[in-house]
């Protein structure tokens, strides 16, 4: 990862203080140092290019390596109830009127050594006296989503914050507070009964006048274990960084973990909250899961600093009902939660339709529920063939899916089957009647040769041959057709499926590429003089690069990233 700015050490939690107070530790030199950043940062364009390259490389490595060795994100200092210091780092946060300059002026840090506060180590990374430090109340606002809090709980949290920081506070209340419930310096936003949490937060952000915000979701207490200067200092220096979501963390900087989705209070920039507004209509934890998904999609980064600890009212626990709004908004049929639970949603519940497979597979990986429909088509065919004693064998793209994935190719759009011509009439009549009952339409495209079955989702191309490929097997196996485990069921395929695919499809057949019809259309649009497309091991560029199912966001070789995403 390429990080802009000078190297800065982290600060452990410090004694109660206001934001403008300095540590009593003497500076390294009698003269107070300037807190302005140095000029050594790389040019913005170069940083972005390199950051994108590293992010893409990390994505490929993480997918190829699998998930077995990933570290579960847990603060070494955590205790229930509690959580690490969280931040969201914007990729780019240019200046706006009234906002921060390119770098804030915060106290520098000096590390006083391992033995300075041994054995408890509550101190050791301390601020120095320096000139030009901005008043902290002009740097950060605390936003408290207190709609469900009791007035007593809100008053307690505000009092604890006030004991340490003189900063603006915006609180969302279920009802307008009475005069005796109001706290000085706190702006209140009363919640309409029919307003969603997202709507209220977006309104509250409009009241913020500082460049940074602490969003105190579930905050139940506040103490000197929650160093806001620490979070702002790291957030301010980790600008212009992009990262790809992973469980746990792969990289760190300033003793903070690059991560993605955060479950407790976090600090971010006001500009980011305004540019990536909370999605209207969402409430509860779904609101934050959706927002962090948008943060990822926009190329931003989240950071967790485990030495900054917040005290929260309860651990985040999301049920299937909690996840459903997120799954519906992002078209997710399967969600593996941070708790380890897996939630599956029917296609119709999350707005996925498997009715235009050709358009879908041009850019995107097929959703699991559409793959289930494809596998059910094969099951009906195999059941019929076994019941009637008919021979068949998968061929073309169906064989390729069997070889690569042991199931339907997740960017294919049809089924390819060879049958014996002497039984073609049974396939057209008996099997045709069965598929009609499944809302499919059988059509004989070439008499006694080609039966095409058009279903609401997929099509099936059934060609007849005078003899199937088992004739090429040794005579001892002539009556034992080759079978392959296909979607958990032994299914007949061409005699040597690997040889059939290699010879029939060509070089590097195990590498991936979209369906041949998409490649031909792309080549026609580009013209004969354009650079060729559709080489094995390459995907067509996705029309919606931020979509999580884009084929070109997956490796174009190997099956593990698809089987174990």
Coordinates of C-alpha atoms in Angstrom, one line a residue:
X1 CA 0.0 0.0 0.0
X2 CA 1.2 3.5 -0.8
X3 CA 0.4 6.0 2.0
X4 CA 0.8 9.7 1.6
X5 CA 2.6 11.8 4.2
X6 CA 5.2 11.3 6.9
X7 CA 5.5 8.3 9.1
X8 CA 3.5 8.9 12.3
X9 CA 3.4 6.8 15.4
X10 CA 0.2 6.0 17.3
X11 CA -0.8 7.4 20.6
X12 CA -2.0 5.3 23.4
X13 CA -5.0 6.5 25.3
X14 CA -4.1 9.5 27.5
X15 CA -5.4 11.1 30.6
X16 CA -8.7 13.1 30.4
X17 CA -8.0 16.3 28.4
X18 CA -9.6 18.8 26.1
X19 CA -8.6 18.7 22.5
X20 CA -6.3 21.7 22.7
X21 CA -4.4 20.6 25.8
X22 CA -0.9 19.3 25.2
X23 CA 1.0 16.6 27.0
X24 CA 3.3 17.5 29.8
X25 CA 6.1 15.6 28.1
X26 CA 8.8 18.0 26.9
X27 CA 9.5 18.4 23.2
X28 CA 12.6 16.9 21.7
X29 CA 14.1 20.4 21.3
X30 CA 13.5 23.7 23.2
X31 CA 12.0 25.3 20.1
X32 CA 8.4 24.2 19.5
X33 CA 8.3 22.4 16.1
X34 CA 6.0 23.3 13.3
X35 CA 3.2 20.8 12.7
X36 CA 2.9 21.4 9.0
X37 CA 3.4 18.3 6.7
X38 CA 6.6 17.8 4.7
X39 CA 6.8 18.0 0.9
X40 CA 7.8 14.5 0.3
X41 CA 4.4 13.1 -0.7
X42 CA 4.2 11.5 -4.2
X43 CA 2.1 13.1 -6.8
X44 CA -1.6 12.3 -6.5
X45 CA -2.0 10.7 -9.9
X46 CA 1.0 8.4 -9.4
X47 CA -0.3 7.4 -5.9
X48 CA -3.7 6.6 -7.3
X49 CA -2.3 4.5 -10.1
X50 CA 0.0 2.6 -7.8
X51 CA -2.7 2.1 -5.1
X52 CA -5.1 0.7 -7.7
X53 CA -2.5 -1.7 -9.0
X54 CA -1.7 -2.9 -5.5
X55 CA -5.4 -3.2 -4.7
X56 CA -6.0 -5.3 -7.8
X57 CA -3.0 -7.5 -7.0
X58 CA -4.2 -8.0 -3.4
X59 CA -7.6 -8.9 -4.7
X60 CA -6.2 -11.6 -7.0
X61 CA -3.9 -13.0 -4.2
X62 CA -6.7 -13.1 -1.6
X63 CA -9.0 -15.0 -4.0
X64 CA -6.4 -17.4 -5.1
X65 CA -5.2 -18.0 -1.5
X66 CA -8.7 -18.8 -0.3
X67 CA -10.1 -17.9 3.1
X68 CA -8.5 -20.6 5.4
X69 CA -5.7 -18.4 6.6
X70 CA -7.6 -15.2 7.1
X71 CA -7.4 -13.5 10.5
X72 CA -10.6 -12.7 12.3
X73 CA -10.8 -9.1 13.1
X74 CA -10.6 -8.6 16.9
X75 CA -9.1 -6.0 19.1
X76 CA -6.4 -7.2 21.4
X77 CA -7.7 -4.7 24.0
X78 CA -11.4 -5.4 23.5
X79 CA -13.7 -6.3 26.3
X80 CA -17.5 -6.6 26.4
X81 CA -19.0 -4.3 25.8
X82 CA -16.5 -2.5 23.6
X83 CA -14.8 -2.1 20.2
X84 CA -11.7 -0.7 18.5
X85 CA -11.4 2.8 17.1
X86 CA -12.8 2.9 13.6
X87 CA -12.3 5.2 10.8
X88 CA -13.3 5.5 7.2
X89 CA -10.5 6.8 4.9
X90 CA -11.7 8.6 1.7
X91 CA -9.7 7.9 -1.4
X92 CA -9.7 11.6 -2.2
X93 CA -10.9 14.5 0.0
X94 CA -10.3 17.7 -1.8
X95 CA -10.8 21.0 -0.1
X96 CA -14.2 22.7 0.0
X97 CA -15.2 26.1 1.4
X98 CA -15.0 26.0 5.2
X99 CA -13.4 22.6 5.2
X100 CA -9.9 21.5 6.3
X101 CA -6.8 22.3 4.4
X102 CA -4.8 19.5 2.6
X103 CA -3.4 18.5 6.0
X104 CA -4.7 19.4 9.5
X105 CA -2.4 20.9 12.0
X106 CA -2.3 18.4 15.0
X107 CA 0.3 17.9 17.6
X108 CA 3.2 15.7 16.6
X109 CA 3.9 12.5 18.5
X110 CA 7.0 11.2 20.2
X111 CA 7.6 7.7 21.3
X112 CA 9.1 7.6 24.8
X113 CA 10.2 4.0 24.8
X114 CA 9.0 0.6 26.0
X115 CA 9.8 1.2 29.6
X116 CA 8.2 4.6 30.0
X117 CA 4.9 3.4 31.5
X118 CA 5.8 -0.2 32.2
X119 CA 4.0 -2.5 33.0
X120 CA 0.5 -1.0 32.2
X121 CA 1.6 1.0 29.2
X122 CA -1.2 3.5 29.3
X123 CA 1.2 6.2 28.1
X124 CA 4.3 6.2 25.9
X125 CA 3.2 7.7 22.6
X126 CA 2.8 11.3 23.6
X127 CA 2.1 14.7 21.9
X128 CA 4.7 17.4 21.8
X129 CA 4.2 21.1 22.2
X130 CA 4.0 22.8 18.8
X131 CA 2.7 25.9 17.2
X132 CA -0.2 26.3 14.8
X133 CA -2.5 23.6 16.2
X134 CA -6.1 24.0 15.2
X135 CA -8.7 24.0 18.0
X136 CA -10.2 20.5 18.0
X137 CA -13.8 21.9 18.0
X138 CA -13.1 23.1 14.5
X139 CA -11.9 19.7 13.4
X140 CA -14.5 17.2 14.6
X141 CA -18.2 16.9 15.4
X142 CA -19.8 14.0 17.3
X143 CA -23.1 12.7 15.8
X144 CA -25.2 10.6 18.2
X145 CA -28.0 8.5 16.6
X146 CA -29.9 8.4 19.9
X147 CA -33.4 7.8 18.5
X148 CA -33.8 4.7 20.6
X149 CA -31.8 6.0 23.6
X150 CA -33.5 7.0 26.9
X151 CA -33.0 10.7 27.8
X152 CA -30.9 9.5 30.8
X153 CA -28.6 7.4 28.6
X154 CA -28.1 10.3 26.1
X155 CA -27.4 12.8 28.9
X156 CA -24.8 10.4 30.5
X157 CA -22.9 9.9 27.2
X158 CA -22.9 13.7 26.5
X159 CA -21.6 14.4 30.0
X160 CA -18.8 11.9 29.6
X161 CA -17.8 13.4 26.2
X162 CA -17.9 16.9 27.7
X163 CA -15.5 15.9 30.4
X164 CA -12.9 15.2 27.8
X165 CA -13.7 17.2 24.6
X166 CA -15.2 20.6 23.9
X167 CA -16.5 19.7 20.4
X168 CA -19.9 20.2 18.6
X169 CA -22.4 17.5 19.3
X170 CA -25.5 16.7 17.1
X171 CA -28.0 14.3 18.7
X172 CA -31.0 12.6 17.0
X173 CA -33.8 12.3 19.5
X174 CA -37.1 10.4 19.2
X175 CA -38.9 13.4 20.7
X176 CA -38.1 17.1 21.2
X177 CA -36.2 17.3 24.5
X178 CA -37.6 19.4 27.3
X179 CA -35.6 22.3 28.7
X180 CA -34.3 20.3 31.6
X181 CA -33.2 17.5 29.2
X182 CA -31.1 19.9 27.0
X183 CA -27.4 20.0 27.3
X184 CA -25.4 23.1 26.5
X185 CA -23.7 23.1 23.1
X186 CA -25.7 20.1 21.8
X187 CA -27.9 20.5 18.7
X188 CA -31.0 18.3 18.7
X189 CA -32.8 16.8 15.7
X190 CA -36.2 15.4 16.5
X191 CA -37.2 12.3 14.6
X192 CA -40.5 12.2 12.8
X193 CA -42.4 8.9 13.5
X194 CA -42.3 7.8 9.9
X195 CA -38.7 8.8 9.2
X196 CA -36.1 6.1 8.5
X197 CA -32.7 6.1 10.3
X198 CA -31.0 6.9 7.0
X199 CA -33.2 10.0 6.4
X200 CA -32.4 11.3 9.9
X201 CA -28.7 10.7 9.6
X202 CA -28.6 12.5 6.2
X203 CA -30.4 15.5 7.8
X204 CA -28.0 15.5 10.8
X205 CA -24.9 15.5 8.5
X206 CA -26.2 18.8 7.0
X207 CA -25.8 20.4 10.5
X208 CA -22.1 19.4 10.7
X209 CA -19.6 22.2 10.0
X210 CA -16.4 20.4 10.7
X211 CA -14.3 18.3 8.3
X212 CA -14.5 15.1 10.5
X213 CA -17.4 13.3 12.2
X214 CA -17.5 10.7 14.9
X215 CA -20.7 8.6 14.2
X216 CA -21.5 7.3 17.7
X217 CA -23.7 4.3 16.8
X218 CA -24.5 2.2 19.9
X219 CA -22.2 4.4 22.1
X220 CA -23.0 3.7 25.8
X221 CA -20.0 5.4 27.5
X222 CA -17.1 7.6 26.7
X223 CA -13.7 7.7 28.4
X224 CA -10.0 8.5 27.8
X225 CA -9.7 5.1 26.1
X226 CA -11.3 6.7 23.0
X227 CA -8.7 9.1 21.7
X228 CA -10.4 11.1 18.9
X229 CA -7.1 13.0 18.1
X230 CA -5.5 9.6 17.4
X231 CA -8.3 8.7 14.9
X232 CA -8.3 12.1 13.2
X233 CA -4.5 12.1 12.9
X234 CA -4.4 8.7 11.2
X235 CA -7.4 9.4 9.1
X236 CA -5.9 12.7 7.9
X237 CA -2.7 11.1 6.9
X238 CA -4.1 8.0 5.2
X239 CA -5.7 10.0 2.4
X240 CA -6.0 8.8 -1.2
X241 CA -5.8 5.1 -0.5
X242 CA -7.9 2.4 -2.1
X243 CA -8.5 -1.2 -0.8
X244 CA -10.6 -4.2 -1.6
X245 CA -12.8 -5.9 1.1
X246 CA -11.4 -8.9 2.9
X247 CA -12.3 -10.6 6.1
X248 CA -9.8 -9.8 8.8
X249 CA -6.9 -7.7 7.6
X250 CA -3.9 -8.1 5.3
X251 CA -2.2 -4.8 5.9
X252 CA -1.6 -2.2 8.6
X253 CA -0.2 1.3 9.0
X254 CA 0.4 3.4 12.1
X255 CA -0.6 0.4 14.2
X256 CA -4.1 0.5 12.5
X257 CA -5.6 -2.3 10.4
X258 CA -6.9 -1.7 6.9
X259 CA -10.3 -3.2 7.0
X260 CA -13.7 -2.7 5.5
X261 CA -16.9 -2.9 7.4
X262 CA -17.0 -1.6 10.9
X263 CA -19.5 -2.6 13.6
X264 CA -19.1 0.2 16.2
X265 CA -18.5 4.0 16.3
X266 CA -16.2 5.3 13.7
X267 CA -14.7 8.6 12.5
X268 CA -15.0 9.8 8.9
X269 CA -14.9 13.0 6.9
X270 CA -18.0 15.1 6.6
X271 CA -17.4 15.3 2.9
X272 CA -17.6 11.5 2.5
X273 CA -20.9 11.4 4.5
X274 CA -22.3 14.0 2.2
X275 CA -21.1 12.5 -1.1
X276 CA -22.1 9.0 -0.1
X277 CA -25.4 9.6 1.6
X278 CA -27.2 6.9 3.6
X279 CA -29.7 5.1 1.4
X280 CA -33.2 6.4 2.0
X281 CA -35.6 4.1 3.8
X282 CA -33.1 2.0 5.6
X283 CA -32.9 1.7 9.4
X284 CA -31.0 -0.4 12.0
X285 CA -27.7 -2.2 11.1
X286 CA -28.8 -2.7 7.5
X287 CA -28.2 1.1 7.1
X288 CA -24.5 0.7 8.0
X289 CA -23.9 -2.5 6.0
X290 CA -25.3 -0.8 3.0
X291 CA -23.3 2.4 3.5
X292 CA -20.0 0.5 3.9
X293 CA -20.7 -1.4 0.8
X294 CA -21.1 1.9 -1.0
X295 CA -17.8 3.1 0.6
X296 CA -16.1 0.0 -0.9
X297 CA -17.6 0.5 -4.3
X298 CA -16.4 4.1 -4.4
X299 CA -12.8 3.0 -3.8
X300 CA -12.5 4.2 -0.2
X301 CA -10.9 2.5 2.8
X302 CA -11.8 1.8 6.4
X303 CA -9.2 1.6 9.2
X304 CA -9.4 0.1 12.7
X305 CA -7.1 1.3 15.4
X306 CA -7.4 -1.3 18.2
X307 CA -5.8 0.9 20.9
X308 CA -8.7 3.3 20.6
X309 CA -11.6 1.6 22.4
X310 CA -15.3 2.6 22.5
X311 CA -17.8 1.3 25.0
X312 CA -21.0 0.2 23.2
X313 CA -24.4 -0.8 24.5
X314 CA -24.6 -4.2 22.8
X315 CA -22.7 -6.3 20.3
X316 CA -24.0 -6.1 16.7
X317 CA -26.1 -9.2 16.0
X318 CA -27.9 -9.4 12.7
X319 CA -30.7 -11.9 11.8
X320 CA -31.9 -12.9 8.4
X321 CA -34.6 -10.2 8.6
X322 CA -31.8 -7.6 9.4
X323 CA -29.8 -8.7 6.4
X324 CA -32.7 -8.9 3.9
X325 CA -32.8 -5.1 3.1
X326 CA -29.0 -5.2 2.4
X327 CA -29.4 -8.4 0.3
X328 CA -32.3 -6.9 -1.7
X329 CA -30.5 -3.6 -2.3
X330 CA -27.2 -5.3 -3.5
X331 CA -28.9 -8.4 -5.2
X332 CA -27.2 -10.8 -2.8
X333 CA -28.7 -14.3 -2.5
X334 CA -26.2 -15.5 0.0
X335 CA -24.7 -13.5 2.9
X336 CA -22.0 -14.9 5.1
X337 CA -22.2 -12.7 8.2
X338 CA -19.3 -11.5 10.4
X339 CA -20.7 -13.8 13.0
X340 CA -20.0 -16.8 10.8
X341 CA -23.7 -17.5 10.0
X342 CA -24.8 -18.0 6.5
X343 CA -28.1 -16.6 5.3
X344 CA -29.8 -17.7 2.0
X345 CA -32.6 -15.7 0.4
X346 CA -34.9 -16.8 -2.5
X347 CA -34.4 -15.0 -5.8
X348 CA -37.7 -13.2 -5.5
X349 CA -37.0 -11.9 -2.0
X350 CA -33.9 -10.0 -3.2
X351 CA -35.1 -8.9 -6.6
X352 CA -33.1 -11.3 -8.7
X353 CA -34.8 -12.5 -11.9
X354 CA -33.4 -15.3 -14.0
X355 CA -35.3 -14.4 -17.1
X356 CA -32.7 -12.7 -19.3
X357 CA -29.7 -15.0 -18.9
X358 CA -28.0 -13.9 -22.1
X359 CA -27.9 -10.2 -21.0
X360 CA -26.8 -11.2 -17.5
X361 CA -23.9 -13.4 -18.5
X362 CA -22.4 -10.8 -20.8
X363 CA -21.0 -9.0 -17.8
X364 CA -21.9 -10.8 -14.6
X365 CA -21.5 -14.1 -12.7
X366 CA -24.8 -16.0 -12.5
X367 CA -26.4 -15.8 -9.0
X368 CA -26.7 -19.1 -7.1
X369 CA -30.5 -19.2 -7.5
X370 CA -30.1 -19.0 -11.3
X371 CA -27.5 -21.8 -11.2
X372 CA -30.0 -23.9 -9.2
X373 CA -32.5 -23.5 -12.0
X374 CA -29.9 -24.6 -14.5
X375 CA -29.0 -27.7 -12.5
X376 CA -32.7 -28.5 -12.1
X377 CA -33.0 -28.5 -15.9
X378 CA -30.2 -31.1 -16.1
X379 CA -31.8 -33.2 -13.3
X380 CA -35.1 -33.4 -15.3
X381 CA -33.2 -34.5 -18.4
X382 CA -31.1 -37.1 -16.6
X383 CA -34.2 -38.5 -14.7
X384 CA -36.0 -38.9 -18.0
X385 CA -33.1 -40.6 -19.8
X386 CA -32.5 -43.1 -16.9
X387 CA -36.2 -43.8 -16.6
X388 CA -36.6 -44.5 -20.4
X389 CA -33.2 -46.2 -20.7
X390 CA -31.9 -43.6 -23.2
X391 CA -28.3 -42.7 -23.8
X392 CA -27.1 -39.1 -23.7
X393 CA -23.9 -37.2 -23.1
X394 CA -23.1 -33.6 -22.2
X395 CA -21.0 -31.8 -24.7
X396 CA -19.6 -28.3 -25.6
X397 CA -20.1 -25.7 -22.8
X398 CA -21.8 -28.3 -20.6
X399 CA -18.6 -30.5 -20.7
X400 CA -16.5 -27.4 -20.0
X401 CA -18.6 -26.6 -16.9
X402 CA -18.2 -30.2 -15.8
X403 CA -14.4 -30.1 -16.2
X404 CA -13.8 -26.7 -14.5
X405 CA -16.5 -26.7 -11.8
X406 CA -18.2 -30.0 -11.6
X407 CA -21.4 -28.1 -12.3
X408 CA -23.0 -25.6 -14.6
X409 CA -20.6 -23.0 -16.0
X410 CA -21.6 -19.8 -14.1
X411 CA -21.5 -17.6 -17.2
X412 CA -23.1 -20.1 -19.7
X413 CA -26.6 -19.6 -21.0
X414 CA -27.6 -23.0 -22.4
X415 CA -27.3 -26.8 -22.1
X416 CA -25.6 -28.8 -24.7
X417 CA -26.5 -32.5 -25.1
X418 CA -25.9 -35.3 -27.6
X419 CA -28.4 -38.2 -27.9
X420 CA -28.8 -41.2 -30.2
X421 CA -30.7 -40.5 -33.4
X422 CA -32.6 -43.8 -33.2
X423 CA -34.3 -42.4 -30.1
X424 CA -34.8 -38.8 -31.3
X425 CA -38.6 -39.3 -31.6
X426 CA -38.8 -40.1 -27.9
X427 CA -36.9 -37.0 -27.1
X428 CA -39.1 -34.8 -29.2
X429 CA -42.4 -36.4 -28.0
X430 CA -42.0 -37.7 -24.5
X431 CA -39.3 -35.3 -23.2
X432 CA -41.0 -32.5 -25.1
X433 CA -44.2 -33.2 -23.2
X434 CA -42.4 -33.1 -19.9
X435 CA -40.7 -29.7 -20.5
X436 CA -44.0 -28.2 -21.7
X437 CA -45.2 -28.9 -18.2
X438 CA -42.3 -26.8 -16.9
X439 CA -43.4 -23.8 -19.0
X440 CA -40.8 -24.6 -21.7
X441 CA -41.3 -24.7 -25.5
X442 CA -39.7 -27.5 -27.5
X443 CA -38.9 -26.8 -31.1
X444 CA -37.4 -29.1 -33.8
X445 CA -35.0 -26.8 -35.6
X446 CA -33.6 -29.5 -38.0
X447 CA -35.8 -32.5 -38.6
X448 CA -34.5 -35.7 -36.8
X449 CA -31.3 -33.8 -35.9
X450 CA -31.7 -30.8 -33.6
X451 CA -34.3 -30.2 -30.8
X452 CA -34.1 -26.8 -29.1
X453 CA -35.9 -26.4 -25.8
X454 CA -36.6 -22.8 -24.8
X455 CA -37.3 -22.3 -21.1
X456 CA -38.0 -19.1 -19.1
X457 CA -34.4 -19.0 -17.9
X458 CA -32.1 -21.3 -20.0
X459 CA -32.3 -23.1 -23.3
X460 CA -31.3 -26.7 -24.1
X461 CA -29.7 -27.8 -27.4
X462 CA -30.2 -31.5 -28.0
X463 CA -28.4 -32.8 -31.1
X464 CA -28.6 -36.4 -32.2
X465 CA -25.7 -38.6 -33.4
X466 CA -25.8 -42.0 -35.0
X467 CA -23.4 -43.2 -32.3
X468 CA -22.2 -41.5 -29.2
X469 CA -18.5 -41.0 -28.3
X470 CA -18.3 -44.1 -26.1
X471 CA -17.4 -46.0 -29.3
X472 CA -13.9 -44.6 -28.8
X473 CA -13.5 -46.2 -25.5
X474 CA -11.6 -49.5 -25.1
X475 CA -13.9 -52.4 -26.0
X476 CA -13.9 -53.5 -22.3
X477 CA -15.6 -50.2 -21.4
X478 CA -17.8 -49.8 -24.5
X479 CA -20.9 -50.3 -22.4
X480 CA -19.7 -48.1 -19.6
X481 CA -20.2 -44.5 -20.6
X482 CA -17.9 -41.9 -19.0
X483 CA -19.6 -40.1 -16.1
X484 CA -18.5 -37.0 -14.1
X485 CA -19.8 -35.6 -10.8
X486 CA -22.0 -32.8 -12.0
X487 CA -23.8 -30.8 -9.3
X488 CA -23.4 -33.7 -6.9
X489 CA -24.8 -36.3 -9.3
X490 CA -22.9 -38.7 -11.6
X491 CA -23.8 -37.5 -15.1
X492 CA -22.8 -38.9 -18.5
X493 CA -20.4 -36.9 -20.7
X494 CA -18.3 -37.4 -23.8
X495 CA -15.9 -40.4 -23.6
X496 CA -12.9 -38.3 -22.8
X497 CA -14.3 -34.9 -21.7
X498 CA -10.8 -33.3 -21.3
X499 CA -9.7 -34.3 -24.7
X500 CA -13.1 -33.3 -26.2
X501 CA -12.9 -29.8 -24.7
X502 CA -9.2 -29.2 -25.6
X503 CA -9.6 -30.3 -29.2
X504 CA -13.1 -28.7 -29.6
X505 CA -12.6 -25.4 -27.9
X506 CA -8.8 -24.8 -28.3
X507 CA -5.7 -23.6 -26.5
X508 CA -5.9 -22.7 -22.9
X509 CA -9.3 -24.2 -22.6
X510 CA -9.1 -24.2 -18.8
X511 CA -8.8 -20.4 -18.7
X512 CA -12.0 -18.4 -18.7
X513 CA -13.8 -16.2 -21.2
X514 CA -17.4 -15.1 -21.8
X515 CA -19.8 -17.2 -23.9
X516 CA -18.7 -17.2 -27.6
X517 CA -21.8 -15.3 -28.7
X518 CA -20.8 -12.3 -26.5
X519 CA -17.2 -12.4 -27.9
X520 CA -18.5 -12.5 -31.5
X521 CA -20.7 -9.5 -30.9
X522 CA -17.9 -7.6 -29.2
X523 CA -15.6 -8.3 -32.2
X524 CA -18.2 -7.1 -34.6
X525 CA -18.6 -3.8 -32.8
X526 CA -14.9 -3.3 -32.7
X527 CA -14.3 -4.1 -36.3
X528 CA -11.6 -6.2 -37.9
X529 CA -8.8 -3.6 -37.3
X530 CA -9.4 -3.4 -33.5
X531 CA -7.4 -5.3 -31.0
X532 CA -8.8 -8.9 -30.7
X533 CA -11.0 -9.6 -27.8
X534 CA -12.1 -12.9 -26.2
X535 CA -8.6 -14.4 -25.7
X536 CA -8.7 -17.2 -23.0
X537 CA -7.9 -15.8 -19.7
X538 CA -9.5 -12.4 -20.3
X539 CA -12.9 -10.9 -19.5
X540 CA -14.8 -8.2 -21.4
X541 CA -14.8 -5.0 -19.4
X542 CA -17.8 -4.8 -17.1
X543 CA -20.4 -2.1 -18.0
X544 CA -20.9 -1.4 -14.2
X545 CA -17.4 -1.8 -12.6
X546 CA -18.7 -1.3 -9.1
X547 CA -21.1 -4.3 -9.2
X548 CA -19.9 -7.1 -7.0
X549 CA -20.8 -9.8 -9.6
X550 CA -18.7 -8.4 -12.5
X551 CA -16.9 -11.2 -14.2
X552 CA -13.8 -9.0 -14.7
X553 CA -13.5 -8.6 -10.9
X554 CA -12.7 -12.4 -10.8
X555 CA -9.6 -14.2 -11.9
X556 CA -9.9 -15.4 -15.5
X557 CA -8.2 -18.7 -14.5
X558 CA -8.8 -21.3 -11.8
X559 CA -12.0 -22.4 -10.0
X560 CA -11.3 -21.9 -6.3
X561 CA -12.3 -18.2 -6.3
X562 CA -15.7 -19.2 -7.6
X563 CA -16.2 -22.4 -5.6
X564 CA -14.9 -20.9 -2.4
X565 CA -15.4 -17.1 -2.8

